[in-house]
PDB file of C-alpha atoms and ligand atoms in Angstrom:
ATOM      1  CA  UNK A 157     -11.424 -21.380 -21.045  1.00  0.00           C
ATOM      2  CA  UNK A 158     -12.032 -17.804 -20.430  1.00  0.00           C
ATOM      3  CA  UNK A 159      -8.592 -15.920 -20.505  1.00  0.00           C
ATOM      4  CA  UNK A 160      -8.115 -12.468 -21.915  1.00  0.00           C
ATOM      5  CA  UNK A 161      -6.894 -12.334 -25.653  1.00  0.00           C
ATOM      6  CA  UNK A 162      -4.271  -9.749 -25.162  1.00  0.00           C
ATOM      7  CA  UNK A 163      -1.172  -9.520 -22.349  1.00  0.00           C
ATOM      8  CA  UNK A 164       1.524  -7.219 -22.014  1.00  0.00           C
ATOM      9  CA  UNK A 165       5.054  -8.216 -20.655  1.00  0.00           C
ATOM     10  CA  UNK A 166       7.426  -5.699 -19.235  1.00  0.00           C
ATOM     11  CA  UNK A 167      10.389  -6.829 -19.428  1.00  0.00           C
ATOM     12  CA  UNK A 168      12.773  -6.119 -16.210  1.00  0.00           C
ATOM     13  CA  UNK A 169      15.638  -8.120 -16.491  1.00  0.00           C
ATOM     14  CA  UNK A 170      17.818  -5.126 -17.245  1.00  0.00           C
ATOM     15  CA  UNK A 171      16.745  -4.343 -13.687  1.00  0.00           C
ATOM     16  CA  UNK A 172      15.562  -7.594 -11.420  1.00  0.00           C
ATOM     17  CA  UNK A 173      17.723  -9.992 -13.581  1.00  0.00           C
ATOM     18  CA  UNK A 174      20.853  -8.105 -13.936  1.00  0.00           C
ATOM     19  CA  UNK A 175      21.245  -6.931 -10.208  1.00  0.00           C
ATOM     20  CA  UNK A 176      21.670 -10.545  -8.780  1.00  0.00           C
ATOM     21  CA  UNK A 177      24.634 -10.736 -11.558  1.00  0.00           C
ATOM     22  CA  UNK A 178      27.777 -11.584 -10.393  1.00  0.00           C
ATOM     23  CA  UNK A 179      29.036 -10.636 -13.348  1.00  0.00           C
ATOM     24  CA  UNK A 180      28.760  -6.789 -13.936  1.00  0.00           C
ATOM     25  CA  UNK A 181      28.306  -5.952 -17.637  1.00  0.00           C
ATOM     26  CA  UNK A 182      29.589  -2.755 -19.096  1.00  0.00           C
ATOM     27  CA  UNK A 183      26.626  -0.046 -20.343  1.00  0.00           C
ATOM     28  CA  UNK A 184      27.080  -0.621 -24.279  1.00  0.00           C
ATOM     29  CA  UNK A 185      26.486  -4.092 -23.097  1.00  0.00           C
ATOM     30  CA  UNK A 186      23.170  -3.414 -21.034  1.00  0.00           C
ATOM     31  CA  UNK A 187      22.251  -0.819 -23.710  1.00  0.00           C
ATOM     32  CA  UNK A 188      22.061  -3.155 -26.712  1.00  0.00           C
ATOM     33  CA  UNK A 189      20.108  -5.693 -24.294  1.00  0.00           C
ATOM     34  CA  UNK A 190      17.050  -3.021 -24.042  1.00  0.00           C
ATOM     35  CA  UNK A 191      17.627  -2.012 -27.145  1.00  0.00           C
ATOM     36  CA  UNK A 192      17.021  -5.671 -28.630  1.00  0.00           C
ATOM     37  CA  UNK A 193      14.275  -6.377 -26.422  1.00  0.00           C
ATOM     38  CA  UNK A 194      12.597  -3.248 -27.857  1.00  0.00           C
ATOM     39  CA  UNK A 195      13.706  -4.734 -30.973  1.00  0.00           C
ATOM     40  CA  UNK A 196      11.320  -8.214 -30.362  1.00  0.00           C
ATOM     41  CA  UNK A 197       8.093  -5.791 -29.707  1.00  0.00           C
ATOM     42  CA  UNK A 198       8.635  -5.342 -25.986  1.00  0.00           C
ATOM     43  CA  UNK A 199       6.987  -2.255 -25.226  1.00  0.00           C
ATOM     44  CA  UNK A 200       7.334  -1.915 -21.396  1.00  0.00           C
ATOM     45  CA  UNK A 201      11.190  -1.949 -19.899  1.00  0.00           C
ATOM     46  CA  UNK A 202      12.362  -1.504 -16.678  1.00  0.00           C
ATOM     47  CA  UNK A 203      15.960  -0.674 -17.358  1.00  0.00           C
ATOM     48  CA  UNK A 204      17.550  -0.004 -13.940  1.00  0.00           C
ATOM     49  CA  UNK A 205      17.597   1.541 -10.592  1.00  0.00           C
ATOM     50  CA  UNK A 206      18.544   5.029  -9.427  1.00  0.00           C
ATOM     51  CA  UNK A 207      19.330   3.473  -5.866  1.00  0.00           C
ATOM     52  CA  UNK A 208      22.182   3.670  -3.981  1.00  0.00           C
ATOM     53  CA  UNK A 209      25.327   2.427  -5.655  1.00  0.00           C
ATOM     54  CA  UNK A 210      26.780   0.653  -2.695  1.00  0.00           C
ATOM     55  CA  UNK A 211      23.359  -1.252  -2.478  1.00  0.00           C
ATOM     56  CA  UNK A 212      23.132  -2.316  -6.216  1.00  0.00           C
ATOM     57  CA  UNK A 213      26.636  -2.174  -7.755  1.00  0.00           C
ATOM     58  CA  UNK A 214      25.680  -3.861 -10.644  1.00  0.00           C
ATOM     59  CA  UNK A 215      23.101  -1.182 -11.657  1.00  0.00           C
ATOM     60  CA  UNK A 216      24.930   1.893 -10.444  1.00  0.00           C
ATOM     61  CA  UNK A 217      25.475   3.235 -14.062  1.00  0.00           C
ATOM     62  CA  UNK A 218      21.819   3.116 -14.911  1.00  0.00           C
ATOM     63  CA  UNK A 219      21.790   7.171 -15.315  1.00  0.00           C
ATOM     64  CA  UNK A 220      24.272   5.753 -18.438  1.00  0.00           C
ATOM     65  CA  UNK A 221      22.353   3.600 -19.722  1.00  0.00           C
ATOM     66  CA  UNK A 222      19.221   5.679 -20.030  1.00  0.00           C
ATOM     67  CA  UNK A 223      20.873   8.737 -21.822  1.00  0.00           C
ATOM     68  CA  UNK A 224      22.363   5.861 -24.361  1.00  0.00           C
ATOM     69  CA  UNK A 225      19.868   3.729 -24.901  1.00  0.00           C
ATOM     70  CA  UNK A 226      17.776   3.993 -28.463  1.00  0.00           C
ATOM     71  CA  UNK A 227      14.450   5.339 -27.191  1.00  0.00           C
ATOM     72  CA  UNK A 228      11.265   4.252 -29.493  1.00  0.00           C
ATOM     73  CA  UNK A 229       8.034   6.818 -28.826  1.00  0.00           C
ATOM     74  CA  UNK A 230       5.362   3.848 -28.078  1.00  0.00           C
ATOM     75  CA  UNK A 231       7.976   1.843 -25.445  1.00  0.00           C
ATOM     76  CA  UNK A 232       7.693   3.067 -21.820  1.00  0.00           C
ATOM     77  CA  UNK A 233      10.945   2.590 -20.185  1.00  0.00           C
ATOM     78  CA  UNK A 234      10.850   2.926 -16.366  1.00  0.00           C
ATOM     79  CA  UNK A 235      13.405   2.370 -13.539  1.00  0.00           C
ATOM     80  CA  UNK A 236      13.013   1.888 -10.287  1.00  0.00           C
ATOM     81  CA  UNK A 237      13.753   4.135  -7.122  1.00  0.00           C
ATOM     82  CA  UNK A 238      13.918   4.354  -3.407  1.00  0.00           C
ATOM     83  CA  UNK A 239      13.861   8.193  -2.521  1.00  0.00           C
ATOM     84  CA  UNK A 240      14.056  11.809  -3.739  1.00  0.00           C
ATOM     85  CA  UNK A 241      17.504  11.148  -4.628  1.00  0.00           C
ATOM     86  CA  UNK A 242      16.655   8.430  -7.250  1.00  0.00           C
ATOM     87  CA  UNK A 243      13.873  10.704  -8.983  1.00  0.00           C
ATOM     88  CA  UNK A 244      16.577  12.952  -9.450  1.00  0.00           C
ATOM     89  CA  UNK A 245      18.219  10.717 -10.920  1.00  0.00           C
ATOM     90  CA  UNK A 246      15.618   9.661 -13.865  1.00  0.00           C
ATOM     91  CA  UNK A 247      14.793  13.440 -13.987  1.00  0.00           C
ATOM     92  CA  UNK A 248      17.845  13.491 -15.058  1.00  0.00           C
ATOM     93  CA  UNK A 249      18.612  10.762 -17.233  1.00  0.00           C
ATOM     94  CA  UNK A 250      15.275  11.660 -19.175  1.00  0.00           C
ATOM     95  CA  UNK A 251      13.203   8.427 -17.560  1.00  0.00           C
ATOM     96  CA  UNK A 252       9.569   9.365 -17.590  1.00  0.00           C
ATOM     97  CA  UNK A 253       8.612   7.021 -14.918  1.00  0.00           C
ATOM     98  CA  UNK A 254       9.849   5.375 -11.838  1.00  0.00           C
ATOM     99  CA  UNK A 255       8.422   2.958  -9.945  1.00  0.00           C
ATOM    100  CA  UNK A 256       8.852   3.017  -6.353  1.00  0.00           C
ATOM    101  CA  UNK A 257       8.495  -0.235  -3.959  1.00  0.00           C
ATOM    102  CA  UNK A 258       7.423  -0.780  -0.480  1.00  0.00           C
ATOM    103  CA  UNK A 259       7.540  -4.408   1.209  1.00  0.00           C
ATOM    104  CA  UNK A 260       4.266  -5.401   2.467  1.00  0.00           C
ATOM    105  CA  UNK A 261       6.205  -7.274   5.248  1.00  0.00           C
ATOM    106  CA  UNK A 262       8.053  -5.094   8.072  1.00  0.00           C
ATOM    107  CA  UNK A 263      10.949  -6.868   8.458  1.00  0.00           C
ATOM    108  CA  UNK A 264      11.244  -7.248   4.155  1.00  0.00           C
ATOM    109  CA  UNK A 265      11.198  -3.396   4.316  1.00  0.00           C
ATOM    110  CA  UNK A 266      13.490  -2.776   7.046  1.00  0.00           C
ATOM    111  CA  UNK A 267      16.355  -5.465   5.891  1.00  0.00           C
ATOM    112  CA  UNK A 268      15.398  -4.144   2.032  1.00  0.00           C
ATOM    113  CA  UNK A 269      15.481  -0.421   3.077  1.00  0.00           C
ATOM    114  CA  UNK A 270      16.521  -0.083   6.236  1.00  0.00           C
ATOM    115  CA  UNK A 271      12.920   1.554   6.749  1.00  0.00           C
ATOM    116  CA  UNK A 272       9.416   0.804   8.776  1.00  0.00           C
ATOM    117  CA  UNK A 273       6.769   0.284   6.580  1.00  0.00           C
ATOM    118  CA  UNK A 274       5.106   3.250   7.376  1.00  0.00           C
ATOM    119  CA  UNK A 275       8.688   5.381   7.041  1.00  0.00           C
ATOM    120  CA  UNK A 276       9.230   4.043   3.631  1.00  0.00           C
ATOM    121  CA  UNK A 277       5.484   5.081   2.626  1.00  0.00           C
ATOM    122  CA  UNK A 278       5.852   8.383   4.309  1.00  0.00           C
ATOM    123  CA  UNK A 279       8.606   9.250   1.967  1.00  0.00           C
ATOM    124  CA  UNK A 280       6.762   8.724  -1.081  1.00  0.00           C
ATOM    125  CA  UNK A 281       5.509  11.958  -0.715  1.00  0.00           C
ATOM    126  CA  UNK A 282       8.352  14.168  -1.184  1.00  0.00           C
ATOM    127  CA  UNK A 283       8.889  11.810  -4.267  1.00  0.00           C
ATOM    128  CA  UNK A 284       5.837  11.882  -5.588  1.00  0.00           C
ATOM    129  CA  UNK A 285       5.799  16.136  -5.271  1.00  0.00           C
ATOM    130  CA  UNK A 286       9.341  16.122  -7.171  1.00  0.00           C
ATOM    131  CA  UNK A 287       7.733  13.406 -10.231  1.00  0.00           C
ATOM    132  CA  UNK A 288       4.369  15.762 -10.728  1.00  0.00           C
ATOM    133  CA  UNK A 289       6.619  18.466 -11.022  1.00  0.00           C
ATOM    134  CA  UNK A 290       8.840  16.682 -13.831  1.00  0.00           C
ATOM    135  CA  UNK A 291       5.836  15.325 -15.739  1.00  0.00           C
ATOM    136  CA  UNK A 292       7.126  12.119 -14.132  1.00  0.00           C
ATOM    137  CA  UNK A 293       4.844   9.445 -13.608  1.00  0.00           C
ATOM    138  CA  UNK A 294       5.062   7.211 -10.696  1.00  0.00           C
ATOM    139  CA  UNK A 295       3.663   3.623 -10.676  1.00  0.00           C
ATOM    140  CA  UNK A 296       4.250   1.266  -6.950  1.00  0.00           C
ATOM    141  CA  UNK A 297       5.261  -2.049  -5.975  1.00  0.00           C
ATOM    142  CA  UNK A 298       4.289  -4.083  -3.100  1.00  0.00           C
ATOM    143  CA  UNK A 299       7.727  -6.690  -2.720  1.00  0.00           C
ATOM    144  CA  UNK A 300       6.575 -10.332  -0.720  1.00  0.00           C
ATOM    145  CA  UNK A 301       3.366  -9.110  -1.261  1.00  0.00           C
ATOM    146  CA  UNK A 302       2.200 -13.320  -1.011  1.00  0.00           C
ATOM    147  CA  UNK A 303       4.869 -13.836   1.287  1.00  0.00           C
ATOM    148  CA  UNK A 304       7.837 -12.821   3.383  1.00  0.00           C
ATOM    149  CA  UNK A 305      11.077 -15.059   3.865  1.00  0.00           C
ATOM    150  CA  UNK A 306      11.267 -13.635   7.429  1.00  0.00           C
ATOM    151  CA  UNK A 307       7.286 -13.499   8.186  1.00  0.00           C
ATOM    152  CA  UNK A 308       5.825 -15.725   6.485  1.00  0.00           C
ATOM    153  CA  UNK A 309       2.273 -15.612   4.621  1.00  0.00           C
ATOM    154  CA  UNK A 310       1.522 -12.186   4.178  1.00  0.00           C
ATOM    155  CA  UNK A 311      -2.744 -11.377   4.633  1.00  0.00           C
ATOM    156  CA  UNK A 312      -4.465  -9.693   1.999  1.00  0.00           C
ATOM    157  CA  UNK A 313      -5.438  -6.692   4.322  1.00  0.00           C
ATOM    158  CA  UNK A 314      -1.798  -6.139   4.517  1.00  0.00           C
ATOM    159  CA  UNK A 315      -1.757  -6.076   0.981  1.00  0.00           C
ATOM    160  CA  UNK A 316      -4.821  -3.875   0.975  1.00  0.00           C
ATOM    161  CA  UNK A 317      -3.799  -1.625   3.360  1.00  0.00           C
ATOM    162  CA  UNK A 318      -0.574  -0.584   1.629  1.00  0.00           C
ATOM    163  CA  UNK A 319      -2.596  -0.091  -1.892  1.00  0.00           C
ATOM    164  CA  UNK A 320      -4.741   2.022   0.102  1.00  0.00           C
ATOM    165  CA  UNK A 321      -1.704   4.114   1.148  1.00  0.00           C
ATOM    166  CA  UNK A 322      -0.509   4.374  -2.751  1.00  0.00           C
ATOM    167  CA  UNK A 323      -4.077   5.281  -3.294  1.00  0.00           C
ATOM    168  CA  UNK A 324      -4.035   8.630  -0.972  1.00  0.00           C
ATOM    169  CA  UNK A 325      -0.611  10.022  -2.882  1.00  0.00           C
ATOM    170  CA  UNK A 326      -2.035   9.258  -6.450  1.00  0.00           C
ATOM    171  CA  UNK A 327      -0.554   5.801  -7.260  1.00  0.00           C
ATOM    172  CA  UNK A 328      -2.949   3.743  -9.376  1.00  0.00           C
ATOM    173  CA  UNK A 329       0.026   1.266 -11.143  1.00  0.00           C
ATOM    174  CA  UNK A 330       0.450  -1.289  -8.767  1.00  0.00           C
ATOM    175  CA  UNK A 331       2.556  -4.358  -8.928  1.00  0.00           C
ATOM    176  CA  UNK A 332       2.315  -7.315  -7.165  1.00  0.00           C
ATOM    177  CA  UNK A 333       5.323  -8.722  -6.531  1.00  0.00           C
ATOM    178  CA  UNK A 334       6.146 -12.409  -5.062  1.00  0.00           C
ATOM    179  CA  UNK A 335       9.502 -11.590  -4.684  1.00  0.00           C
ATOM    180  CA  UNK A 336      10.698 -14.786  -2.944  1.00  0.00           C
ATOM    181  CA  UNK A 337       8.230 -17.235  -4.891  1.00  0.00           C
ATOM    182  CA  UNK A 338       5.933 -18.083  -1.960  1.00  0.00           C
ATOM    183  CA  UNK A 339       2.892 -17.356  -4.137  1.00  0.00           C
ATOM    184  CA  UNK A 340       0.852 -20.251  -5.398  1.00  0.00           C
ATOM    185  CA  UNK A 341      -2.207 -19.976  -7.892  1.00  0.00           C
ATOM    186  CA  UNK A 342      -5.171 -20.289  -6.020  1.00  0.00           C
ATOM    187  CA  UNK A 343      -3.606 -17.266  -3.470  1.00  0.00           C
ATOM    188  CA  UNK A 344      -2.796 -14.849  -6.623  1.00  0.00           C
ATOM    189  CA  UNK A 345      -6.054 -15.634  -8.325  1.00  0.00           C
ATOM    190  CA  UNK A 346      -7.865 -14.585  -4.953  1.00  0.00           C
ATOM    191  CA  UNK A 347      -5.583 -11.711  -4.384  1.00  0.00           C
ATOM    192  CA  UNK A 348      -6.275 -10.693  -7.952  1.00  0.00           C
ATOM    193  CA  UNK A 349     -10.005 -10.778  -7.846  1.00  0.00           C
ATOM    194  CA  UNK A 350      -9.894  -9.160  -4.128  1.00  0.00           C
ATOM    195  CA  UNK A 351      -7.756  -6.630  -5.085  1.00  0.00           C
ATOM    196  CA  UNK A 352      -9.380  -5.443  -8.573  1.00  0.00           C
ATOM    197  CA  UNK A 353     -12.640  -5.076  -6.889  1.00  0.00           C
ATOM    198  CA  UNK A 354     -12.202  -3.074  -4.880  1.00  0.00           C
ATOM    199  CA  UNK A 355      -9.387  -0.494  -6.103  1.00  0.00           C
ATOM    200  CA  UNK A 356     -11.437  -1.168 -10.164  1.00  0.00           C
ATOM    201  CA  UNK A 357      -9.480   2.203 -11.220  1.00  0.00           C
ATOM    202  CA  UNK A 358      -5.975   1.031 -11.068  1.00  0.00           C
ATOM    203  CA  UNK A 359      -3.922  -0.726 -12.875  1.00  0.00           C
ATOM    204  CA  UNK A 360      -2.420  -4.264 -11.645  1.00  0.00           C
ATOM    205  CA  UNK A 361       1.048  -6.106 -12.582  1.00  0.00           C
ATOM    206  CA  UNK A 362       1.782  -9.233 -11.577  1.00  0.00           C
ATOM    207  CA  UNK A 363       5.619  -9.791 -10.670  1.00  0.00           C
ATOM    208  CA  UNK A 364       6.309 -13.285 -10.056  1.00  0.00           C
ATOM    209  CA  UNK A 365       9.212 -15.373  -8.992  1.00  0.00           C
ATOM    210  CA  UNK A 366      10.030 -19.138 -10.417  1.00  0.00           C
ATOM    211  CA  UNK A 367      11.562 -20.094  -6.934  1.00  0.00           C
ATOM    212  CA  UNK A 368       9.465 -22.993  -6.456  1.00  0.00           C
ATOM    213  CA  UNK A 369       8.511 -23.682 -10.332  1.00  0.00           C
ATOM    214  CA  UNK A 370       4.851 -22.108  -9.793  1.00  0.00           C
ATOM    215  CA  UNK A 371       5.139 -18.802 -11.822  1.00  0.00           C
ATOM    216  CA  UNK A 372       3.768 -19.634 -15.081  1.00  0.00           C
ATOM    217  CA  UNK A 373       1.036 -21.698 -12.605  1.00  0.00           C
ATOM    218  CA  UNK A 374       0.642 -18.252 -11.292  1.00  0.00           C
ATOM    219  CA  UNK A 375       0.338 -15.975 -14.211  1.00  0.00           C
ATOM    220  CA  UNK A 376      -2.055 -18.258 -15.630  1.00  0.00           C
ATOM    221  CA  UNK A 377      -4.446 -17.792 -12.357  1.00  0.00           C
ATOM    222  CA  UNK A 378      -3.534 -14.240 -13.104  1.00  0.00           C
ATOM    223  CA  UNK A 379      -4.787 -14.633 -16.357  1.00  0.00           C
ATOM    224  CA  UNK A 380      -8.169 -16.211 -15.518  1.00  0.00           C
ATOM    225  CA  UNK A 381      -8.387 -13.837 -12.966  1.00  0.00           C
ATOM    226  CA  UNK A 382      -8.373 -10.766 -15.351  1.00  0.00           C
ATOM    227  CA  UNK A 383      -4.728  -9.899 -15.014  1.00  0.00           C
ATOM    228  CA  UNK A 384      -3.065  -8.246 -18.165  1.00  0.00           C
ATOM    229  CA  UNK A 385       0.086  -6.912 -17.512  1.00  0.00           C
ATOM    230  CA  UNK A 386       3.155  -9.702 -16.063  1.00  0.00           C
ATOM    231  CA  UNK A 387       6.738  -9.026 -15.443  1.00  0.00           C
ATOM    232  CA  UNK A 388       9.045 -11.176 -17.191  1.00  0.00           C
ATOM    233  CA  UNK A 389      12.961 -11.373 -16.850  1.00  0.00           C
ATOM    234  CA  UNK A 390      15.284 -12.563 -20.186  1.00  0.00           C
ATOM    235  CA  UNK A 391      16.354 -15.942 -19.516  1.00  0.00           C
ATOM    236  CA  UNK A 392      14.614 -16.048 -16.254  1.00  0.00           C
ATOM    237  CA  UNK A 393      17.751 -14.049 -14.549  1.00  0.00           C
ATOM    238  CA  UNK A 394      16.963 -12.625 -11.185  1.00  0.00           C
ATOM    239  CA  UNK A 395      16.301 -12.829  -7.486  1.00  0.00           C
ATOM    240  CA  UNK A 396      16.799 -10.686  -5.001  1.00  0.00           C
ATOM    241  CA  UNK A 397      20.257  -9.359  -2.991  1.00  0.00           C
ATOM    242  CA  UNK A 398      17.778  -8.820  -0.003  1.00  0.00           C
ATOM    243  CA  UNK A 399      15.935 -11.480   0.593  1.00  0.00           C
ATOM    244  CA  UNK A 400      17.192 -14.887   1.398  1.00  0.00           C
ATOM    245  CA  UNK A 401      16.801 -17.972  -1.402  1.00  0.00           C
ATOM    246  CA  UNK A 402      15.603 -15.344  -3.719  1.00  0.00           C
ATOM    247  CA  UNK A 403      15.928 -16.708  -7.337  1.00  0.00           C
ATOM    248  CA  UNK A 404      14.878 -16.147 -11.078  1.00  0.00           C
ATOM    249  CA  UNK A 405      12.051 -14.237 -12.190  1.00  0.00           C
ATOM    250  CA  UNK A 406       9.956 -15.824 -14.733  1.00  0.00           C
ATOM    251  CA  UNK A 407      12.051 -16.450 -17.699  1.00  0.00           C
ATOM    252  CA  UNK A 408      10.131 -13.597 -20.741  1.00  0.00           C
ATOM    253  CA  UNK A 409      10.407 -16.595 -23.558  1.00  0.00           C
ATOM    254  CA  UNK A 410       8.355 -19.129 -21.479  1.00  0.00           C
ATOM    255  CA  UNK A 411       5.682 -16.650 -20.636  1.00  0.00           C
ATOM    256  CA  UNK A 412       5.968 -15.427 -24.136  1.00  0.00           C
ATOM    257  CA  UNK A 413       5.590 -19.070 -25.582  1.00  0.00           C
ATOM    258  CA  UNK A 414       2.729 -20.252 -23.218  1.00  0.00           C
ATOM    259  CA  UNK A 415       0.343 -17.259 -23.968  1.00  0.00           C
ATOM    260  CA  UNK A 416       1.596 -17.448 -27.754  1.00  0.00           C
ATOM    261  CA  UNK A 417       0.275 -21.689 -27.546  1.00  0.00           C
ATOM    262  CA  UNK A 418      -3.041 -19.852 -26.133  1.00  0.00           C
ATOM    263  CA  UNK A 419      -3.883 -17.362 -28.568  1.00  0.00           C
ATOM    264  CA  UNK A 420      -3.203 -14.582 -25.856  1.00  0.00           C
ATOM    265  CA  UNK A 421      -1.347 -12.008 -27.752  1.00  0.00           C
ATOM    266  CA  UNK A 422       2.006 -10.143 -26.333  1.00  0.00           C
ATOM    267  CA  UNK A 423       3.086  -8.571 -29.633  1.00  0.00           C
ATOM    268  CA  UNK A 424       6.821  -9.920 -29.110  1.00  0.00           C
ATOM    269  CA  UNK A 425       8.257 -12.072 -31.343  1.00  0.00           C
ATOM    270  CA  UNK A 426       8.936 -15.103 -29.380  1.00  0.00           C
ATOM    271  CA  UNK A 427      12.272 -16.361 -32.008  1.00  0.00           C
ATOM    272  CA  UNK A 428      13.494 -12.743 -31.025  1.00  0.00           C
ATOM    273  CA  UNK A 429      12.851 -12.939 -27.637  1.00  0.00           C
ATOM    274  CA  UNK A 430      14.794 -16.300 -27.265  1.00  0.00           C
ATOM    275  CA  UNK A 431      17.706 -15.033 -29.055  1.00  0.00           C
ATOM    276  CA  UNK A 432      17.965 -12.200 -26.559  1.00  0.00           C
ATOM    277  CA  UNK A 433      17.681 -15.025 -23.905  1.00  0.00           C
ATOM    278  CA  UNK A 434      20.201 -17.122 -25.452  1.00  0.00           C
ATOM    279  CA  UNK A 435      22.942 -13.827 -25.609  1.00  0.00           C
ATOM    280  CA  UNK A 436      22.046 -13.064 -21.960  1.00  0.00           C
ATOM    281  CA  UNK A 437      23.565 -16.349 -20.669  1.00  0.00           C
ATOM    282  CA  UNK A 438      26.606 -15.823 -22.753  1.00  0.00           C
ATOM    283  CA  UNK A 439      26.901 -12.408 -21.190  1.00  0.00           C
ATOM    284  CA  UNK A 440      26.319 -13.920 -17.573  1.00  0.00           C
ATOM    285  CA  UNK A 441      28.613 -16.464 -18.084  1.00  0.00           C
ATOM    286  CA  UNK A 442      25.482 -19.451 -16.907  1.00  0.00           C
ATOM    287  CA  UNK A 443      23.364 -21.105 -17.278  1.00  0.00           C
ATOM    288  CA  UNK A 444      19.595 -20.381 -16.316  1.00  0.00           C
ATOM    289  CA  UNK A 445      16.531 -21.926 -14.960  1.00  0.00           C
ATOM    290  CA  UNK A 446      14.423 -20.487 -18.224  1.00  0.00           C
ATOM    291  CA  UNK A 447      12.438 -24.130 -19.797  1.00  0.00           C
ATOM    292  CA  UNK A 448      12.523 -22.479 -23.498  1.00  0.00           C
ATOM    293  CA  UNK A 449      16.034 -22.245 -23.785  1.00  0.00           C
ATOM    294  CA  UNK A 450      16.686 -26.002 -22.474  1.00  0.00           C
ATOM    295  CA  UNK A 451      13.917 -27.577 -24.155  1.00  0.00           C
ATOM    296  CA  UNK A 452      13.054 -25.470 -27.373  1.00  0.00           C
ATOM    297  CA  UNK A 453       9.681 -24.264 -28.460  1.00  0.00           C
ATOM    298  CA  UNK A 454       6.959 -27.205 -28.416  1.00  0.00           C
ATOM    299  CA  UNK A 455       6.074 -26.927 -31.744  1.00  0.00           C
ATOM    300  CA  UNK A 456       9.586 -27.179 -32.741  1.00  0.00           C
ATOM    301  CA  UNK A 457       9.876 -30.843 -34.355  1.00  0.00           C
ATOM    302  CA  UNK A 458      12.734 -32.547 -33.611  1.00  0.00           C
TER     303      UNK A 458
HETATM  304 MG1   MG B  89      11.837  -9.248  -8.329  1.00  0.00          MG
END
């Protein structure tokens, strides 16, 4: 099986997990989270969003979190934002880059952002001018980029059209996100090999949703389609506020565990990675949909 021999996770459940929370937890709280993920060889974290409180409560102290957290020189913590405002924000808190997310479905965009499409994309500019200026750097998603809860299937062009767009202000970072887990492998495995030839410069992520049990089905046609990079959420927390029937991202310790079983190297510590996991539930007060923590690793003999 031809597979690449090295993956890297970024883990954003401090962002994507903890925002469908009920349960708000307090900074020192969120702060020791990234800080132990760090600690298990996580190198890539997406640690909040500078959006608008009211929107995401849960994350509204992220500008906290970022001055506290312990920052290690070869771990790239991003956050995500939605306008000008937000890059102030990480300017501020001393976040070096921000990811900023369009919906590659109209009606995703305007009930996500109250924004057309093409309104949300405009914007990026003025963000974009503001980051270059900071030594910020900027990296995109495309949200129900394999499908839309209020469209349906979403085409590739679509997709296409948008990284174009990203393309013309200077983001190369793209994640794909199947933010309401509509995606199913042979679609992200076509996607993947569509998309990588022909943007070959930039860089992809794969953000994928458990909704319907196919996102470790997905990341492996990922895989074998030369995708490197996956997002991951600690104990599988997540969904999204926006989007109807939204639920967990792929749980970090069973994406973790099935490239470990196949060689394909992460550099996290899997035993760490599930004892972040296993505090996160106690924090959240649930819990979760992640297989690891039910079941155990597999070569764990009973
Ligand atoms: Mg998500």
């Amino acid at each position: 099986m031809l597979i690449p021999q090295t993956a890297y996770i970024c883990e954003v459940g401090p962002r994507d997990g903890l925002q469908n929370e009920k349960k708000i937890l307090d900074i020192d709280t969120k702060v020791k989270l990234i800080n132990d993920v760090v600690a298990a060889g996580i190198k890539i974290v997406e640690i909040g969003s500078f959006v608008h409180p009211k929107a995401v409560p849960q994350l509204a102290d992220t500008d906290e979190v970022a001055k506290r957290i312990r920052r290690s020189p070869d771990v790239e913590y991003r956050a995500l934002v939605s306008n000008v405002r937000g890059v102030e924000r990480a300017i501020a808190a001393g976040v070096t880059k921000v990811k900023l997310t369009v919906s590659a479905s109209e009606s995703h965009n305007k009930k996500n952002w109250n924004r057309s499409t093409q309104q949300v994309i405009h914007d990026f500019d003025d963000c974009i001018r503001l980051a270059a200026e900071n030594r910020i750097e900027v990296s995109g998603a495309i949200s129900t980029a394999f499908g839309c809860p209020f469209e349906g299937a979403i085409a590739v062009q679509q997709v296409v059209e948008i990284i174009k767009a990203f393309e013309k202000i200077g983001i190369r970072e793209i994640s794909l996100s199947d933010t309401t887990g509509m995606a199913y492998p042979r679609q992200v495995y076509e996607m993947a090999v569509t998309v990588q030839q022909l943007f070959p410069q930039n860089e992809w992520w794969l953000h994928l949703h458990n909704t319907r049990g196919l996102a470790l089905a997905n990341i492996m046609a990922g895989l074998q389609a030369g995708i490197i990079r996956f997002d991951a959420s600690f104990a599988g927390l997540g969904g999204c506020p926006f989007a109807p029937g939204a639920s967990g991202n792929v749980a970090t310790e069973d994406v973790v565990h099935m490239l470990e079983l196949m060689g394909v190297k992460t550099g996290v510590d899997l035993d760490k990675i599930i004892g972040v996991a296993n505090v996160v539930t106690q924090q959240v007060e649930h819990q979760t949909e992640s297989f690891i923590l039910k079941a155990g690793k597999s070569k764990t003999l009973q």
